XYZ file of C-alpha atoms in Angstrom:
787
model
C 25.044 110.427 -73.567
C 27.662 113.210 -74.156
C 26.843 116.403 -74.764
C 29.077 116.401 -78.475
C 27.234 113.179 -78.899
C 23.805 114.777 -78.499
C 23.999 117.251 -80.777
C 25.126 115.685 -83.480
C 21.670 113.299 -83.347
C 20.198 116.673 -82.888
C 21.899 118.242 -85.505
C 20.611 115.483 -88.125
C 17.284 116.743 -87.679
C 15.524 118.934 -90.096
C 14.562 121.976 -89.084
C 11.655 123.667 -87.171
C 10.714 120.506 -85.884
C 12.791 119.706 -82.279
C 10.589 121.755 -80.366
C 10.191 118.512 -78.455
C 12.889 115.671 -79.051
C 10.761 112.653 -79.303
C 8.262 114.944 -82.495
C 11.374 115.924 -83.832
C 13.250 112.576 -83.766
C 10.039 110.894 -85.106
C 9.449 113.376 -87.785
C 13.179 112.174 -88.744
C 12.996 108.659 -89.214
C 9.688 108.533 -91.131
C 11.680 110.382 -94.415
C 13.395 106.832 -94.393
C 10.782 104.007 -92.623
C 7.596 105.502 -94.456
C 4.947 106.987 -92.938
C 2.949 105.342 -89.799
C -0.674 104.314 -90.049
C -1.229 107.206 -87.369
C 0.692 109.517 -85.444
C 2.081 107.427 -82.691
C -0.683 106.655 -81.031
C -3.454 104.085 -81.472
C -3.438 102.379 -85.303
C -6.699 103.770 -86.888
C -9.455 101.250 -88.307
C -9.815 102.470 -91.516
C -6.264 102.711 -91.970
C -6.330 98.666 -92.212
C -7.346 98.039 -96.548
C -4.055 96.813 -97.874
C -2.537 97.921 -100.825
C -1.860 94.408 -101.690
C -4.953 92.475 -101.141
C -6.083 89.943 -103.232
C -9.068 91.284 -104.903
C -11.294 88.259 -105.893
C -8.163 85.847 -105.656
C -8.938 82.812 -104.472
C -6.936 82.945 -100.894
C -2.915 81.098 -101.818
C -1.972 78.500 -99.788
C 0.055 79.665 -97.413
C 1.377 77.082 -95.801
C 3.612 77.189 -99.107
C 5.129 79.918 -98.153
C 8.487 78.486 -95.672
C 9.940 82.158 -93.580
C 12.831 82.998 -94.509
C 15.709 83.152 -91.301
C 16.414 87.181 -90.237
C 19.214 87.353 -88.021
C 19.845 88.994 -84.944
C 21.478 93.069 -84.820
C 24.975 92.061 -84.029
C 27.045 95.193 -81.698
C 26.449 98.504 -84.465
C 29.966 100.211 -84.810
C 28.591 103.129 -84.342
C 26.821 101.805 -80.833
C 23.216 101.862 -80.117
C 21.743 105.439 -80.940
C 18.965 104.098 -79.979
C 19.600 103.793 -76.025
C 21.453 106.502 -75.889
C 18.785 108.886 -77.391
C 16.363 106.996 -74.920
C 17.127 104.241 -72.535
C 18.191 100.839 -72.658
C 15.384 98.849 -73.322
C 14.655 96.386 -69.835
C 14.132 92.369 -71.571
C 10.794 91.931 -69.483
C 9.741 94.848 -70.558
C 9.229 94.568 -73.882
C 9.166 90.886 -74.120
C 5.891 91.539 -72.463
C 4.667 94.459 -74.471
C 5.288 91.617 -77.733
C 3.145 89.328 -75.830
C 0.658 92.269 -75.207
C 0.784 92.770 -78.888
C 0.279 89.662 -80.265
C -2.803 88.342 -78.733
C -4.718 91.295 -79.448
C -7.444 90.684 -81.672
C -7.067 93.839 -83.581
C -3.529 93.630 -83.735
C -4.796 89.994 -86.271
C -7.271 90.781 -87.912
C -5.590 94.153 -88.588
C -2.056 90.845 -90.053
C -5.361 89.109 -92.221
C -5.910 92.421 -93.648
C -2.153 92.476 -95.314
C -2.144 88.803 -96.144
C -0.933 87.189 -93.113
C -3.318 84.196 -91.706
C -2.810 82.546 -87.904
C -0.782 79.857 -89.672
C 1.617 83.171 -91.229
C 0.976 85.453 -88.734
C 2.171 83.593 -85.185
C 5.555 82.451 -87.410
C 5.823 86.379 -88.333
C 5.140 87.238 -84.743
C 7.374 84.240 -83.340
C 10.379 85.374 -85.742
C 9.839 88.711 -84.338
C 10.115 88.917 -80.936
C 12.973 86.786 -81.699
C 14.973 89.306 -83.385
C 13.726 91.874 -81.069
C 15.306 89.654 -77.998
C 17.750 88.267 -79.639
C 18.921 91.583 -80.762
C 21.969 93.510 -79.205
C 21.086 97.242 -80.596
C 17.931 97.709 -82.483
C 16.706 100.185 -85.529
C 16.195 103.608 -83.938
C 12.575 103.634 -84.368
C 11.546 100.910 -83.166
C 14.071 101.444 -80.232
C 11.975 105.031 -79.529
C 8.605 102.823 -80.078
C 9.546 100.531 -77.740
C 10.550 103.088 -75.280
C 7.506 104.916 -75.621
C 5.123 102.583 -74.657
C 7.478 101.131 -71.758
C 6.081 105.074 -70.658
C 2.662 104.948 -72.035
C 3.331 107.792 -74.364
C 2.760 104.911 -77.296
C 0.629 102.547 -77.838
C 1.030 99.009 -78.210
C -0.607 99.031 -81.701
C 2.245 101.011 -82.731
C 4.742 98.353 -82.954
C 2.288 97.264 -86.483
C 3.957 98.704 -89.735
C 7.584 97.028 -88.237
C 5.588 94.157 -86.908
C 4.845 94.151 -90.824
C 7.934 94.940 -92.744
C 9.087 91.972 -90.529
C 6.719 89.762 -91.828
C 7.576 90.454 -95.180
C 11.119 90.042 -94.921
C 10.722 86.543 -93.878
C 7.539 86.019 -95.978
C 8.641 88.423 -99.466
C 5.486 86.394 -101.213
C 3.842 88.499 -98.544
C 4.987 92.164 -101.584
C 4.715 91.316 -104.451
C 1.531 89.163 -104.239
C 0.075 91.177 -107.414
C 3.190 90.185 -109.886
C 3.260 87.088 -108.953
C -0.143 86.399 -110.333
C 0.122 88.101 -113.365
C 3.592 85.965 -113.582
C 1.701 82.902 -113.129
C -1.484 83.276 -115.410
C -1.974 80.890 -117.357
C -5.165 81.140 -119.164
C -5.157 82.044 -123.036
C -2.329 79.809 -123.772
C -2.434 80.099 -128.139
C -1.469 83.528 -126.734
C 1.370 81.873 -126.190
C 3.303 81.366 -129.640
C 1.855 84.222 -132.374
C 3.856 82.748 -134.918
C 1.732 79.906 -134.991
C -1.763 82.494 -134.755
C -0.366 84.340 -137.744
C -1.681 81.145 -140.091
C -4.855 80.226 -140.580
C -3.750 76.135 -140.204
C -6.285 73.151 -141.121
C -6.531 70.376 -138.477
C -7.336 66.432 -138.896
C -8.199 64.783 -136.927
C -7.539 60.683 -137.297
C -9.833 58.683 -135.021
C -9.890 55.831 -134.109
C -9.207 51.881 -132.691
C -6.075 50.702 -132.562
C -5.158 48.755 -135.888
C -7.568 51.271 -137.539
C -4.715 52.660 -140.009
C -5.858 55.548 -138.713
C -1.725 56.456 -138.120
C -1.409 55.367 -141.965
C -2.954 57.776 -143.058
C -1.400 60.438 -141.511
C 1.955 59.013 -142.437
C 1.414 59.164 -146.638
C 0.264 62.567 -146.323
C 4.147 63.643 -144.309
C 5.789 61.719 -147.008
C 4.456 63.349 -149.327
C 4.198 67.295 -148.280
C 7.871 69.424 -149.542
C 8.619 69.725 -144.415
C 7.163 67.739 -142.392
C 7.216 66.881 -138.777
C 6.332 64.045 -136.843
C 5.475 64.392 -133.023
C 5.400 60.864 -130.980
C 5.186 59.020 -127.201
C 8.099 57.187 -127.371
C 11.812 56.763 -128.616
C 10.714 54.023 -130.399
C 7.815 55.628 -132.326
C 9.873 58.826 -133.697
C 12.897 56.415 -134.397
C 10.219 53.792 -136.687
C 9.184 56.707 -138.695
C 12.730 58.014 -138.970
C 13.561 54.185 -140.682
C 10.044 54.715 -142.580
C 10.777 58.015 -143.774
C 14.176 57.564 -145.353
C 13.861 53.877 -146.644
C 10.940 55.779 -148.108
C 13.455 58.112 -149.808
C 12.253 60.709 -147.845
C 15.584 62.433 -146.183
C 14.584 61.801 -142.371
C 16.042 63.822 -139.098
C 15.359 62.165 -135.895
C 15.499 64.511 -132.655
C 14.536 62.651 -129.315
C 16.204 64.031 -125.723
C 19.269 61.424 -125.863
C 19.277 61.260 -129.670
C 19.855 63.771 -132.583
C 20.892 61.753 -135.700
C 20.924 64.472 -139.134
C 21.055 62.000 -142.828
C 22.348 64.857 -144.827
C 26.237 64.700 -145.543
C 26.930 68.646 -145.264
C 24.972 68.349 -141.702
C 22.462 70.133 -142.550
C 18.507 69.037 -141.535
C 16.655 67.651 -143.315
C 12.856 68.596 -144.691
C 11.351 66.417 -142.089
C 12.033 64.831 -138.725
C 10.492 62.216 -136.521
C 10.608 63.145 -133.004
C 9.315 62.574 -130.158
C 6.847 65.803 -128.798
C 8.486 67.101 -125.681
C 10.974 68.054 -128.818
C 9.084 69.359 -131.598
C 10.018 73.478 -132.725
C 7.520 75.652 -131.860
C 8.892 78.003 -134.972
C 10.001 76.051 -137.827
C 7.449 76.505 -140.762
C 6.499 73.290 -142.364
C 3.179 71.916 -144.411
C 2.403 68.934 -142.499
C 2.884 68.293 -139.113
C 1.540 64.860 -137.581
C 1.223 64.120 -133.431
C 0.517 60.495 -133.182
C -1.380 59.730 -129.051
C -3.398 63.046 -129.109
C -5.097 61.275 -125.881
C -1.979 62.118 -123.883
C -2.788 65.946 -124.109
C -4.943 64.592 -120.610
C -1.098 62.848 -118.987
C -1.498 64.384 -116.212
C 2.722 64.895 -116.423
C 3.814 64.833 -120.003
C 0.067 66.371 -121.019
C 1.704 69.791 -121.671
C 3.692 68.226 -124.064
C 0.755 68.443 -126.377
C -0.984 70.879 -125.786
C 2.361 72.917 -126.875
C 1.962 70.479 -129.953
C -2.084 71.162 -131.102
C -1.541 75.043 -130.462
C 1.895 75.760 -131.891
C 3.273 73.645 -134.151
C 3.640 76.449 -137.855
C 2.312 73.986 -140.119
C 0.034 74.507 -142.744
C -1.439 71.256 -142.041
C -2.059 69.715 -138.536
C -3.022 65.372 -138.404
C -4.019 64.826 -135.460
C -4.140 60.312 -134.261
C -6.070 59.373 -131.509
C -9.041 57.803 -129.876
C -12.621 59.802 -130.756
C -13.032 60.338 -126.609
C -10.120 63.757 -127.703
C -11.862 65.054 -130.369
C -14.803 67.644 -128.222
C -12.149 68.723 -126.491
C -9.690 70.147 -129.917
C -12.500 70.888 -131.389
C -12.636 73.049 -128.287
C -9.602 74.330 -127.782
C -8.920 75.134 -131.755
C -12.194 77.581 -131.268
C -10.210 79.497 -129.613
C -7.789 79.806 -132.068
C -9.983 80.019 -134.757
C -8.762 76.953 -136.922
C -11.851 74.064 -137.554
C -11.875 70.999 -136.741
C -11.651 67.927 -140.458
C -12.809 64.714 -138.194
C -11.700 60.996 -140.153
C -12.643 58.339 -138.406
C -11.794 54.379 -138.951
C -12.980 51.221 -137.772
C -10.733 47.845 -136.934
C -8.515 46.458 -140.486
C -9.149 43.247 -138.830
C -12.321 41.799 -135.423
C -11.404 41.188 -132.341
C -12.615 39.198 -130.108
C -13.097 38.623 -126.023
C -13.498 34.796 -125.891
C -16.295 33.504 -123.459
C -13.785 31.893 -121.403
C -10.806 32.525 -119.667
C -6.791 30.619 -119.019
C -6.797 28.857 -116.064
C -3.193 27.322 -116.501
C 0.082 27.983 -118.859
C -0.808 24.011 -119.860
C -3.076 25.398 -122.207
C -0.811 28.414 -123.494
C -0.054 28.879 -127.173
C 1.655 30.400 -130.505
C 1.305 34.257 -130.545
C -0.139 34.398 -127.245
C 1.091 37.156 -125.322
C 0.437 37.518 -121.156
C 0.204 41.297 -120.117
C 0.979 41.385 -116.137
C 1.748 44.855 -114.381
C 4.879 44.177 -111.807
C 7.920 42.842 -112.753
C 7.384 39.701 -110.070
C 4.242 38.672 -112.262
C 7.447 38.710 -115.482
C 9.715 36.805 -113.808
C 7.592 33.910 -112.529
C 5.358 33.503 -115.521
C 8.390 33.998 -117.241
C 10.162 30.701 -115.087
C 6.132 29.081 -115.596
C 7.070 28.889 -119.176
C 10.458 28.018 -118.743
C 9.195 24.859 -116.668
C 6.758 23.272 -119.385
C 9.371 23.073 -121.634
C 8.089 26.394 -123.367
C 11.099 29.499 -124.738
C 9.143 33.141 -124.149
C 10.070 36.344 -124.851
C 9.886 39.328 -122.501
C 9.029 42.875 -122.829
C 8.599 45.360 -120.062
C 9.240 49.384 -119.091
C 12.493 49.530 -117.673
C 14.401 47.764 -120.992
C 16.568 49.981 -122.907
C 14.915 50.339 -126.778
C 17.301 47.994 -128.500
C 16.461 44.880 -125.894
C 12.663 45.245 -126.313
C 13.358 45.841 -130.209
C 15.569 42.364 -130.012
C 12.721 40.516 -128.104
C 9.839 41.833 -130.620
C 12.230 40.621 -134.030
C 12.829 37.113 -131.329
C 8.850 36.480 -131.271
C 7.773 38.148 -134.633
C 10.389 35.437 -135.950
C 8.801 32.015 -137.912
C 11.668 30.485 -137.416
C 12.851 31.127 -134.067
C 11.436 28.131 -130.980
C 9.936 31.862 -128.519
C 6.633 32.205 -129.428
C 5.257 33.083 -126.366
C 5.551 36.942 -124.877
C 5.067 37.670 -121.590
C 4.777 41.496 -121.129
C 3.459 45.196 -119.175
C 1.925 47.099 -120.618
C 4.105 48.603 -122.360
C 3.894 46.042 -125.470
C 0.101 48.780 -126.216
C 2.462 51.037 -128.534
C 5.196 51.770 -130.082
C 6.288 47.782 -131.502
C 4.576 45.895 -133.606
C 3.952 42.563 -132.634
C 2.440 38.948 -134.011
C 0.423 38.619 -131.686
C -2.874 36.592 -131.468
C -4.320 36.384 -128.090
C -4.145 39.281 -125.902
C -4.061 37.351 -122.099
C -4.272 39.825 -118.708
C -2.474 37.992 -116.434
C -4.403 41.097 -114.012
C -6.483 43.291 -114.144
C -5.308 45.165 -111.090
C -2.596 48.157 -111.629
C -0.460 50.323 -109.508
C -0.757 53.631 -109.317
C 0.422 56.422 -108.693
C -2.109 59.299 -107.030
C -2.687 62.832 -107.036
C -1.547 62.203 -103.167
C 1.815 60.347 -104.276
C -0.166 57.984 -102.448
C -0.106 54.641 -104.111
C -3.773 52.543 -105.399
C -4.078 49.636 -106.921
C -7.425 49.927 -109.213
C -8.785 47.575 -112.382
C -7.555 49.224 -115.428
C -9.264 51.867 -117.471
C -11.331 50.740 -120.448
C -9.182 53.724 -122.719
C -5.812 51.317 -121.126
C -7.737 48.151 -121.678
C -8.550 49.100 -125.535
C -5.469 50.231 -126.133
C -3.793 47.020 -124.724
C -5.852 44.026 -125.694
C -6.044 46.081 -129.575
C -2.468 45.091 -130.292
C -3.886 41.231 -130.574
C -4.372 40.574 -134.969
C -2.649 43.929 -135.887
C -3.193 44.030 -139.486
C 0.312 43.928 -140.589
C 0.499 40.433 -138.240
C 0.302 36.975 -139.737
C -2.803 37.223 -137.452
C -5.299 38.591 -138.833
C -8.140 38.229 -136.077
C -7.585 38.706 -133.083
C -8.326 37.177 -129.154
C -8.335 38.452 -125.467
C -9.236 37.242 -122.187
C -8.286 36.769 -118.752
C -5.989 34.491 -116.676
C -8.375 34.078 -114.884
C -11.754 32.848 -114.893
C -13.413 35.432 -112.054
C -11.274 37.706 -113.876
C -13.440 37.221 -117.399
C -15.986 38.687 -116.946
C -14.924 41.669 -115.804
C -12.608 42.909 -118.454
C -16.196 42.655 -120.645
C -17.269 45.193 -118.801
C -13.787 47.231 -119.059
C -14.412 47.060 -122.507
C -18.180 47.707 -123.125
C -17.998 51.287 -121.637
C -17.873 53.840 -123.685
C -14.159 56.274 -123.229
C -14.559 59.426 -121.290
C -14.394 62.418 -123.184
C -11.278 64.124 -122.186
C -12.305 67.377 -120.075
C -8.619 69.310 -119.845
C -5.556 69.952 -121.601
C -2.008 70.257 -119.354
C -0.109 73.306 -119.494
C 3.285 73.286 -117.670
C 5.608 76.457 -116.267
C 7.947 77.316 -118.506
C 11.919 78.537 -117.943
C 11.211 82.264 -117.996
C 8.121 82.685 -115.813
C 9.651 80.692 -113.336
C 12.986 83.155 -113.929
C 10.490 85.835 -113.568
C 8.792 84.397 -110.194
C 12.807 83.896 -108.852
C 13.223 87.918 -109.203
C 10.651 88.497 -106.666
C 11.319 85.464 -104.838
C 15.392 85.748 -104.925
C 16.810 83.024 -101.427
C 13.194 80.583 -102.839
C 14.190 77.341 -102.702
C 13.081 76.614 -107.385
C 11.270 73.229 -105.936
C 8.788 76.027 -102.958
C 8.772 78.568 -106.170
C 7.248 75.722 -107.899
C 4.878 74.637 -105.629
C 4.215 78.953 -104.693
C 4.143 78.342 -108.855
C 1.419 75.866 -109.306
C -1.074 77.318 -106.274
C -1.134 80.830 -107.542
C -1.865 79.797 -111.356
C -4.744 80.226 -113.053
C -6.140 77.946 -116.063
C -9.446 77.920 -118.312
C -11.501 75.521 -117.604
C -10.050 73.609 -120.006
C -6.722 73.229 -119.561
C -5.131 72.119 -115.978
C -1.690 72.537 -114.280
C 0.633 69.097 -114.839
C 1.836 66.821 -111.601
C 5.642 68.375 -110.456
C 5.906 65.773 -108.664
C 9.409 64.834 -110.480
C 10.698 67.497 -111.562
C 10.400 69.163 -107.508
C 11.900 66.137 -106.790
C 15.576 67.134 -108.100
C 14.723 69.620 -107.609
C 15.636 68.710 -104.019
C 17.992 66.448 -105.258
C 20.048 69.404 -105.887
C 19.700 72.397 -104.517
C 22.267 72.055 -101.672
C 24.824 72.543 -105.038
C 25.107 76.023 -106.350
C 23.265 76.637 -109.585
C 21.792 79.265 -111.620
C 18.492 79.273 -111.521
C 18.506 78.959 -115.451
C 20.629 75.900 -115.330
C 19.268 74.271 -112.330
C 15.936 74.457 -113.846
C 18.049 71.650 -117.131
C 18.763 69.613 -114.757
C 15.553 69.117 -113.079
C 13.233 68.680 -116.112
C 16.434 65.448 -116.612
C 14.219 62.354 -117.512
C 15.018 60.215 -114.781
C 13.865 57.464 -112.532
C 13.286 58.288 -108.772
C 13.036 54.393 -108.135
C 16.613 54.302 -108.766
C 19.188 55.046 -106.124
C 22.322 55.321 -108.755
C 20.268 57.324 -111.752
C 19.492 59.791 -108.659
C 22.375 59.686 -107.410
C 24.331 60.242 -110.708
C 22.113 63.144 -111.015
C 23.746 64.984 -108.241
C 27.103 63.547 -109.046
C 26.764 65.411 -112.666
C 25.198 68.250 -111.787
C 27.997 68.271 -108.363
C 30.865 68.305 -111.175
C 28.947 70.315 -113.398
C 29.151 73.688 -110.368
C 32.622 73.042 -109.634
C 33.150 73.321 -113.265
C 34.595 69.816 -114.601
C 33.977 68.908 -116.676
C 32.452 65.728 -117.333
C 34.607 63.283 -119.823
C 34.397 59.209 -121.283
C 37.181 58.291 -119.024
C 35.278 59.911 -116.136
C 32.915 58.418 -116.248
C 33.833 54.855 -117.368
C 35.710 55.260 -114.385
C 31.925 56.113 -111.989
C 29.923 53.271 -113.633
C 33.028 50.834 -113.263
C 33.271 50.074 -116.953
C 33.268 47.174 -118.092
C 30.819 45.810 -117.242
C 29.830 41.480 -116.432
C 27.059 39.931 -117.643
C 24.445 40.203 -115.132
C 24.322 36.716 -112.918
C 20.826 37.075 -111.517
C 17.749 39.540 -110.762
C 19.680 42.761 -109.329
C 23.247 42.294 -111.985
C 20.535 43.025 -114.833
C 18.156 45.717 -112.615
C 21.467 47.174 -112.148
C 22.624 47.040 -115.633
C 19.289 49.382 -116.710
C 19.983 51.942 -114.292
C 23.185 51.973 -116.093
C 22.259 52.120 -119.510
C 19.822 55.330 -117.805
C 22.524 57.178 -116.719
C 23.947 57.045 -119.366
C 21.446 58.119 -121.083
C 21.178 61.100 -118.810
C 25.058 61.956 -119.581
C 23.386 61.711 -123.293
C 20.344 64.671 -122.581
C 22.337 66.349 -120.571
C 25.256 66.599 -123.494
C 22.579 68.707 -125.880
C 22.160 71.567 -123.284
C 25.518 71.433 -122.090
C 27.728 70.477 -124.798
C 31.375 72.224 -123.453
C 30.249 70.150 -119.825
C 29.414 66.760 -121.200
C 31.739 66.788 -124.614
C 31.989 62.535 -125.402
C 28.096 62.113 -125.961
C 29.795 60.012 -129.641
C 31.742 57.792 -127.079
C 29.158 57.313 -124.914
C 26.539 55.859 -126.670
C 28.812 54.182 -128.443
C 29.868 52.544 -125.341
C 25.162 52.374 -124.365
C 25.754 50.143 -127.686
C 27.943 47.837 -125.841
C 25.909 47.666 -122.542
C 22.514 47.402 -124.227
C 23.607 43.614 -126.251
C 24.856 42.857 -122.697
C 21.613 43.703 -121.083
C 19.969 41.512 -125.214
C 21.991 38.351 -123.271
C 20.623 38.967 -120.054
C 17.462 39.025 -121.598
C 17.625 36.637 -123.269
C 18.016 34.394 -120.718
C 16.459 35.587 -118.555
C 14.989 32.275 -116.696
C 18.560 31.131 -115.991
C 18.823 34.290 -113.401
C 15.779 34.333 -112.271
C 16.071 30.102 -111.583
C 19.948 32.257 -109.650
C 17.605 34.762 -107.865
C 14.656 32.211 -106.611
C 18.432 29.637 -105.474
C 20.069 32.002 -104.017
C 16.698 34.141 -101.938
C 17.209 37.400 -104.393
C 14.059 36.775 -105.599
C 10.786 35.381 -103.737
C 8.300 34.189 -106.353
C 7.169 31.720 -104.923
C 4.538 31.806 -102.177
C 4.958 33.145 -99.149
C 2.776 30.994 -96.169
C 0.638 29.209 -99.822
C -1.491 28.178 -96.422
C -2.002 32.040 -95.901
C -4.386 31.809 -98.742
C -6.349 29.252 -97.347
C -6.285 31.130 -94.173
C -7.825 34.905 -95.187
C -9.866 33.042 -98.017
C -13.283 32.812 -96.506
C -12.644 36.323 -95.712
C -11.638 37.963 -98.792
C -13.582 36.309 -101.207
C -17.176 38.177 -100.618
C -14.816 41.322 -100.903
C -13.303 40.145 -104.279
C -16.138 40.222 -105.812
C -17.433 42.788 -104.157
C -14.246 44.758 -106.007
C -14.407 43.707 -109.107
C -10.950 43.031 -110.363
C -9.265 41.469 -107.390
C -8.783 37.370 -108.249
C -10.824 35.079 -106.197
C -10.112 32.705 -104.331
C -11.842 29.853 -106.228
C -9.650 25.871 -105.548
C -7.062 26.652 -108.841
C -5.936 30.546 -107.037
C -5.363 28.586 -104.295
C -2.093 26.644 -105.883
C 0.316 27.796 -105.689
C 2.566 29.004 -108.471
C 5.823 27.024 -107.860
C 4.055 23.443 -107.715
C 2.728 24.911 -111.387
C -0.911 26.490 -111.505
C -1.493 29.716 -113.713
C -1.746 32.200 -110.020
C -0.658 33.105 -107.071
C -2.232 33.206 -103.752
C -3.383 36.664 -102.421
C -0.127 36.777 -99.959
C 1.985 36.517 -102.691
C -0.337 39.455 -104.493
C -0.239 41.201 -101.378
C 3.544 40.630 -100.878
C 4.088 42.418 -104.969
C 2.021 45.230 -104.507
C 3.209 46.549 -102.121
C 0.500 46.682 -99.549
C 1.898 43.594 -97.244
C 5.933 43.345 -96.825
C 7.669 39.988 -95.629
C 7.855 40.950 -91.959
C 4.264 41.556 -91.871
C 3.706 37.724 -93.450
C 5.325 36.565 -90.895
C 4.005 38.927 -88.272
C 0.899 37.165 -88.823
C 1.769 33.915 -89.622
C 2.764 33.988 -85.777
C -0.148 35.536 -84.210
C -2.164 32.930 -86.209
C -0.792 30.039 -84.892
C -0.799 31.567 -80.482
C -4.222 32.116 -81.475
C -4.813 28.602 -82.839
C -2.388 27.342 -79.569
C -4.733 29.096 -77.769
C -8.252 28.096 -78.285
C -6.663 24.244 -80.261
C -8.259 22.644 -76.909
C -11.007 23.352 -78.166
C -10.969 23.060 -81.695
C -12.328 20.070 -84.219
C -10.619 17.503 -85.515
C -10.387 19.279 -88.457
C -9.713 22.242 -87.889
C -6.351 21.233 -85.229
C -5.225 18.660 -88.209
C -5.627 22.121 -91.078
C -3.466 23.920 -88.122
C -1.191 20.304 -88.256
C -0.679 20.712 -92.365
C 0.183 24.253 -91.504
C 3.035 23.708 -89.537
C 4.392 21.576 -91.410
C 4.301 23.272 -94.313
C 6.180 25.988 -91.954
C 9.808 24.336 -91.803
C 11.583 23.421 -94.773
C 11.097 26.527 -96.809
C 8.681 29.008 -96.473
C 10.354 31.674 -95.744
């Protein structure tokens, strides 16, 4: 190093600190790097206390901390100052020093005190080592320390401050854990709604089973009030109250996620509003509020909306309608707000009976019957079998547009229509007025997704069974008493057991982070993805025992889907809260396309949307076409939902709504002819409703029969059940059910068939005559169309 360069560097040091070059340089470095733990010698043990330690809070789940990338330093314009002041570093020596640093137990313990568990410590060290080894020039301070360690003038532990600084760069959450815990503190949620806390609200709980008149009494109070808000779980229910209110001469607006309807000619808001529960205003004052289906406060995904409405609505009277299982929880929650709960109990208006015999065959159907299935495949197959018997059926399932559901309900309810049978999923349990005499459970097993996102098949709960069974013999229908039974004799005892169980009391209410809380989180962790932010927020969150944080898997799915698209955090948050069916690829790709267009500042016009969905669309020719049309309807719903959040970028909501009505008509025609679509789909092998190798049932029956009896709810495999559905029986084989429930694929079934046949061939000589005959029968069935 030249004398002039050395003098220049020397002159930068503070006066009075130049007796020794190393001490002087390090003194100057402390000014911008902060004090080391001790001097340049060994790190004292007493210096291990961490200011960011989490003092008593639960330890965070560090697997959620995603390391950021810190790029190695390139060549500096000022040259390698550290090398000029000391000497160039020997990379082999440096690597040995770093390895020694990593293996020291004292360093690992000290790191743990600063929040770096074994996993984070390892990741941070790998990043730190790569940074040191791959940088062309290092900062002066760390270069000097490494040089001193090489010459035994410093201890390897003196690297720790630099390692910790690097660890906080790649894991910024370590720097702000206390702030993040404060932001994600979800305790005392009543304090989030100061406007409601000013009021002394009167809480009235209308408790009773389905068809007890509880909602009717609440709605009467709503209609007689000067102002009111109805909060329902479904668009259909909001529409029903909207229509009833206006028909009764009480002007009422409609607000759902996808629709805003004002009835006043000047566009002014009416004093009454019917809305979906997520859309209710917690700042508008009302005289009366009605919160329907309050037991859904426990819903793993949507429960937060009922909690928000219960705690936040600014109404003098709040009428809650729902199951008695929610009374204790609501009373506890209102105790924290200083409000009393008045409980009004109702009994069912018409009797309902559980029959002592199962239906057993579709030949025994009667007018007014509703067969409840828990899968679309069962819906299709049962509809087809009913049509074979010369009967006509209406069909209702969850993914149908609301207009189509209402049209099918009108068809079933119309005394002059030949359609007297309804085939439906549990969608009939809420939101539709149906004239049903008898509910028939086709199965008691319902697919569900557990907390880990895994698919499970479990018996329906008591609450679900009561909700569905209660649709039979409603007070407003022509049937003055209801009946309930099952398709299979083996399920009947389980149904009775389920219906007789007490409904478990609801223990906790759902909560959900707000956009503001996520924004504050992002301020501290600016380089973290939104999906990862949500994970960390939920992990850091603290809730009282009466609350839980709702499942946010759908939100995270959308966040990961659009992560690569440049959007502001608030806009990204709104896109991720858009309700989409993630099982529909076209709907998911549409969310992605809409976000991409938005990021380019290109408005999504009506003409653009028509091109995108390839309008005009043809009537469905098979079931696949019908499902595609349902997906397009969901895409139009998504457009309308976004149009009320981003008016400028989604400007043609009224035109899209008219287009959606046309599409609804096309879907209605398709559903009206659904048995024809099923027949065509079967002919072209687009839909597999026949038993996948009917012989598989008899093959497995001996093994499974005892197990199914133990598991309650799985259909036993008697002689009736052995008949294939395609041949006219009301039941399906075990193999067919496993395929439809997603537990067995067609390929797996073929492999099982192949392995069984191989085994039979190997042991065929030792078989009895009956066994040989059975094998021959199976081979014969395999030949024509078993696939």
